[in-house]
Tab-separated table of C-alpha atoms in Angstrom:
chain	number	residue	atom	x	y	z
A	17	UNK	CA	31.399	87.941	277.983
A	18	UNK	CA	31.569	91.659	278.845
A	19	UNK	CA	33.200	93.181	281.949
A	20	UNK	CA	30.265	93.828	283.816
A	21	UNK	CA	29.112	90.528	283.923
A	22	UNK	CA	30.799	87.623	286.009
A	23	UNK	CA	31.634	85.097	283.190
A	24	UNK	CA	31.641	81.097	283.586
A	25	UNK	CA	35.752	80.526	283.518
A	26	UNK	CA	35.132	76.794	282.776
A	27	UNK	CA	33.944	77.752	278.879
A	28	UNK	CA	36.949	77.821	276.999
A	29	UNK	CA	36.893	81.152	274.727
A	30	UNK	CA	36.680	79.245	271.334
A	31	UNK	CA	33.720	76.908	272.752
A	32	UNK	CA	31.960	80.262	274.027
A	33	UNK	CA	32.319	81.937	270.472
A	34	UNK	CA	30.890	78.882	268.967
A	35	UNK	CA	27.642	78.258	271.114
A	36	UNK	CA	27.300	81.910	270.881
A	37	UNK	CA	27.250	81.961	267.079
A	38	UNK	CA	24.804	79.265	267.395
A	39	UNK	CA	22.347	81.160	269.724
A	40	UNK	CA	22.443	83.687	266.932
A	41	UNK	CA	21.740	80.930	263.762
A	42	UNK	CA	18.954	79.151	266.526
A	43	UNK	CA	17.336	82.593	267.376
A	44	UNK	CA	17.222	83.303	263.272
A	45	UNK	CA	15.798	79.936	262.827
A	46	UNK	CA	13.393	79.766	265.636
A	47	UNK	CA	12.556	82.706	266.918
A	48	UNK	CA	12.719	83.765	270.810
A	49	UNK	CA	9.053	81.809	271.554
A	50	UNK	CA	10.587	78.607	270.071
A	51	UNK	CA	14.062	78.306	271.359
A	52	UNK	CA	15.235	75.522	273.335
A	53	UNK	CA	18.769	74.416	274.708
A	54	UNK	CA	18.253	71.328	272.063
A	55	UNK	CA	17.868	73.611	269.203
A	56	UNK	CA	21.161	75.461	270.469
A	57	UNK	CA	22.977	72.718	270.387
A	58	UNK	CA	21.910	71.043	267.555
A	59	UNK	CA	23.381	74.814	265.309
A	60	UNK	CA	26.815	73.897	267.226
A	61	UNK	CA	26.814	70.210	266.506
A	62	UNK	CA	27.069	69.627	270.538
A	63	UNK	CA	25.140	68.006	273.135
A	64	UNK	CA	22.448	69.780	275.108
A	65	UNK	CA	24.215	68.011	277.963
A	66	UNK	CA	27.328	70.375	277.330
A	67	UNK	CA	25.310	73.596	277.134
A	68	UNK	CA	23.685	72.983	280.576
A	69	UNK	CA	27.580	72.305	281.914
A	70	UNK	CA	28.816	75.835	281.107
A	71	UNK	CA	26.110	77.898	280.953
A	72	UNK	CA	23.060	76.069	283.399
A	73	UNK	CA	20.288	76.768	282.113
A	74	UNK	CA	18.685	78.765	278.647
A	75	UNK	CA	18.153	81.939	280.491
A	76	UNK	CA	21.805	81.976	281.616
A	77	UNK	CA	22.694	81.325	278.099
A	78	UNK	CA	20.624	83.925	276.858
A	79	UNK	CA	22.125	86.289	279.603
A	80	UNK	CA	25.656	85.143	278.141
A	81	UNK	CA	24.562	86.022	274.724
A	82	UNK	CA	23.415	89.277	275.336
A	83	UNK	CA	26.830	90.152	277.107
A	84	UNK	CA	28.614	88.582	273.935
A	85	UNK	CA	26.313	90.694	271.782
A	86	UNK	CA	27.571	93.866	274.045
A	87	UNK	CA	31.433	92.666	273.420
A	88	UNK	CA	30.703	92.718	269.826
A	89	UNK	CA	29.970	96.608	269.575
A	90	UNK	CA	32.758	97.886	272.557
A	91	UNK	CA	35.258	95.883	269.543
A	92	UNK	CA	33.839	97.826	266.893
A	93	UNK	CA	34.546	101.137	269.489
A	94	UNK	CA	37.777	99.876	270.034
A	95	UNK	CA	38.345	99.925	266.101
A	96	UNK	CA	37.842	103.580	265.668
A	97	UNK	CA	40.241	104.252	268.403
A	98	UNK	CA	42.452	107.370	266.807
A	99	UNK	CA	40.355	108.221	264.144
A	100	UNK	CA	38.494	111.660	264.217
A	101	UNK	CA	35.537	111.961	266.344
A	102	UNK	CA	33.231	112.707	263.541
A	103	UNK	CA	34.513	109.555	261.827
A	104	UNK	CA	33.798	107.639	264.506
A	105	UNK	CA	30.903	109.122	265.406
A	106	UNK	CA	29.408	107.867	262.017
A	107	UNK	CA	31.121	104.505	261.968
A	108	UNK	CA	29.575	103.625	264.979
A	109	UNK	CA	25.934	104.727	263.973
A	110	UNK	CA	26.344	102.996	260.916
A	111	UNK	CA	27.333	99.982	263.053
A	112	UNK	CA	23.959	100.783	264.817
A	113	UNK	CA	21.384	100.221	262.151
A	114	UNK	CA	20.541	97.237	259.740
A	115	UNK	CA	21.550	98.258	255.671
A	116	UNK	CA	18.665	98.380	252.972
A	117	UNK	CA	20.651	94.642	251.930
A	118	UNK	CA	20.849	92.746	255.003
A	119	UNK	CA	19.757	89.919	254.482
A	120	UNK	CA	16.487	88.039	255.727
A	121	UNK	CA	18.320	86.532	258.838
A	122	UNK	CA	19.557	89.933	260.495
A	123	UNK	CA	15.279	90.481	260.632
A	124	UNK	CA	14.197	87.477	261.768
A	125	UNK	CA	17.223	87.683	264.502
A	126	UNK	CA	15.809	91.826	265.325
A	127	UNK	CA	12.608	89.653	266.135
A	128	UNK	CA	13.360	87.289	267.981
A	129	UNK	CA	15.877	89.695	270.010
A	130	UNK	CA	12.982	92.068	270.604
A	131	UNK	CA	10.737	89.046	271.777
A	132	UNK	CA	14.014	88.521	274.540
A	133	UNK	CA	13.524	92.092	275.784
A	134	UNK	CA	10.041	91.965	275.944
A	135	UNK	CA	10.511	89.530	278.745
A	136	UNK	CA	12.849	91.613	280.637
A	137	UNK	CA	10.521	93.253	282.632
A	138	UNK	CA	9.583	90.123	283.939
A	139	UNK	CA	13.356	88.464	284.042
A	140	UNK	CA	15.611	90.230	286.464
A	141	UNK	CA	18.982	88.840	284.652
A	142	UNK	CA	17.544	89.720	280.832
A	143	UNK	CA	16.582	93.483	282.762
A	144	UNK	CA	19.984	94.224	284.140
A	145	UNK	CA	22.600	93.085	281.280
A	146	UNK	CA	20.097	95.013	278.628
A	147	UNK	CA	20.244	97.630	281.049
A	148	UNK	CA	23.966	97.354	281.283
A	149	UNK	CA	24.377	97.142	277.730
A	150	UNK	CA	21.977	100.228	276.365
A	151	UNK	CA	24.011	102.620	279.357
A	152	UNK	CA	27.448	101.867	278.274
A	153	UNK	CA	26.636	101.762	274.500
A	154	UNK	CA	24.945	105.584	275.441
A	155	UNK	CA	28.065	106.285	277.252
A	156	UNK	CA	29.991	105.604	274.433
A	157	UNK	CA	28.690	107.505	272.242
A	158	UNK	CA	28.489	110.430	274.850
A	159	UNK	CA	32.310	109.967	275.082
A	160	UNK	CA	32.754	110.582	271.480
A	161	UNK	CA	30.814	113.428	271.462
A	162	UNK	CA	32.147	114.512	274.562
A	163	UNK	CA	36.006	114.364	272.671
A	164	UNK	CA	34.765	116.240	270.066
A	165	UNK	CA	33.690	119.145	271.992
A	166	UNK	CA	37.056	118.882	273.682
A	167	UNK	CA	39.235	119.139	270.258
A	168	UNK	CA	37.462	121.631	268.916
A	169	UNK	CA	35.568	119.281	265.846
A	170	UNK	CA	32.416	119.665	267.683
A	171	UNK	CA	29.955	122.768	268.900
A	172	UNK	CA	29.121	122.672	272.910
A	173	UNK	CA	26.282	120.663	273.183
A	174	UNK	CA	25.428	118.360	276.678
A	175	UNK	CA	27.148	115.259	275.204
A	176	UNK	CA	24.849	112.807	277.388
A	177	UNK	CA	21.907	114.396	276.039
A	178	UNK	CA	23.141	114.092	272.247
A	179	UNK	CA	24.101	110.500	272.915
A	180	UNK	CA	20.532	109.346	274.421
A	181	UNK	CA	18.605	111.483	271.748
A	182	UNK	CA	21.032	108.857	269.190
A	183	UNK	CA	20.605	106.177	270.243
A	184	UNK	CA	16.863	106.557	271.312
A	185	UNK	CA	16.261	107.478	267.477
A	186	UNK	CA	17.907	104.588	266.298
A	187	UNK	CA	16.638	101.929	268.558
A	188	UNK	CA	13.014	103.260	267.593
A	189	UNK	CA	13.660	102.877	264.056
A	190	UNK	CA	15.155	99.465	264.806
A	191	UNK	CA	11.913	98.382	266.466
A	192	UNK	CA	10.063	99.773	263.812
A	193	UNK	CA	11.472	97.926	261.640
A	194	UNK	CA	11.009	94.716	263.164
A	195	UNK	CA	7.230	95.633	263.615
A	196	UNK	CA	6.700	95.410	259.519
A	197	UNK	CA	8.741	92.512	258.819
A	198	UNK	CA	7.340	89.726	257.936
A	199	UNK	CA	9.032	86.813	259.849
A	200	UNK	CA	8.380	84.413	256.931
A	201	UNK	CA	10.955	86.624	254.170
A	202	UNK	CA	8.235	88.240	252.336
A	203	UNK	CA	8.391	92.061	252.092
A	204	UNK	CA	5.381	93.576	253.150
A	205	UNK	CA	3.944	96.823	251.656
A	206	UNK	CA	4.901	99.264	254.499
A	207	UNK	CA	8.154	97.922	254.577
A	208	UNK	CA	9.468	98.410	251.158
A	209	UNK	CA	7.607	101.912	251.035
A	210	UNK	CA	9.600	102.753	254.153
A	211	UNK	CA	12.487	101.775	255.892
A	212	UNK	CA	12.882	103.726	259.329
A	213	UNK	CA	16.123	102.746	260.040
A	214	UNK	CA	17.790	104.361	257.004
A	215	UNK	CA	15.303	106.901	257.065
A	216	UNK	CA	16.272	108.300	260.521
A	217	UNK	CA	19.942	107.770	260.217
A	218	UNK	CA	19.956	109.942	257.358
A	219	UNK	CA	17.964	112.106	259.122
A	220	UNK	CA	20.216	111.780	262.298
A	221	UNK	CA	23.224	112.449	260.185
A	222	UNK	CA	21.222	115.910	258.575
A	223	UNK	CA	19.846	117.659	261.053
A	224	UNK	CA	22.264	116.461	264.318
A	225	UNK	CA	25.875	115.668	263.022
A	226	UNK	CA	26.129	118.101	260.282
A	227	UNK	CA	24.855	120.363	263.680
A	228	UNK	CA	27.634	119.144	265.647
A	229	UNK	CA	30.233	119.411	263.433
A	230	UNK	CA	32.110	123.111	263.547
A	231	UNK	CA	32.921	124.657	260.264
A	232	UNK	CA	36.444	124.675	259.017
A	233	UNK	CA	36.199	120.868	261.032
A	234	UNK	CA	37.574	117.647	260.211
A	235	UNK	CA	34.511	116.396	256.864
């Protein structure tokens, strides 16, 4: 679970990675609409009875799940610790947005995990830790740029602004694609004429890295 969040000491780490990992293969499977605690449990192989014992009840779970989700991406920061900020920079927005060959599951998973944040306006807990996650992620990035600036490798630009403008792009073009994929595996016609999230990181990488980085800079 991330830092922000107060995380349930009684789930040992290797039981939380588990049930986590089964969220994901239940959400794939199911869909947001259709998940239960018994589908959960029957991806991990354990009883409901044990799910409700750590975690209470599905919305905690889900809560849980979204922090593990947020752990996932501050380890692929920590990865690109001492590498140039450019590099990281693009690491991490490549880490951002699905590949032209993901496969059918990472879709059906987008869904369902956009169905989870529809409901956060009306769900304080699913509200806060997306909040939580989207401002670090943006602060994150901001702190990359904001390095960059600082060395030299990147032009003066407001850091904070640069970061929300990325990560705004990218979770469009995430949504977008959701929006034309067919839950059921078949590729629609809009989708394989046009897929926004390659689209606009290519774009992102033309018209506001290439932008940021100074000439005679780290390529």
């Amino acid at each position: 679970m991330s830092a922000d969040e107060t995380p349930d000491q009684s789930v040992p780490d290797e039981v939380h990675e588990e049930l986590m990992a089964a969220t994901y293969r239940a959400l794939c499977a199911h869909g947001y609409a259709d998940l239960t605690m018994q589908r959960i449990a029957d991806e991990a192989g354990k009883s409901k009875s044990l799910l409700h014992y750590h975690y209470g009840t599905k919305q905690e779970l889900l809560v849980a799940f979204l922090g593990y989700l947020f752990d996932r991406f501050e380890a692929r920061v920590a990865a690109t610790e001492g590498d140039a900020p450019e590099t990281r920079l693009r690491v991490l927005l490549d880490k951002m947005v699905p590949g032209a060959d993901d496969d059918r599951d990472y879709d059906r998973f987008g869904l369902a995990l956009n169905e989870l944040r529809t409901q956060a306006p009306y769900v304080e807990a699913y509200r806060e830790q997306i909040a939580r996650n989207e401002a670090v992620i943006r602060r994150r990035l901001a702190d990359i740029i904001r390095e960059g600036v600082e060395k030299g490798d990147f032009r003066e630009v407001d850091a904070d602004r640069t970061a929300s403008l990325l990560f705004a792009a990218l979770d469009g073009a995430r949504l977008q694609r959701v929006a034309v994929t067919d839950p059921s595996g078949t590729e629609t016609a809009s989708q394989s004429a046009f897929d926004a999230p390659t689209e606009v990181r290519a774009a992102l990488d033309e018209f506001v890295v290439e932008n940021l980085v100074r000439e005679g800079g780290d390529e």
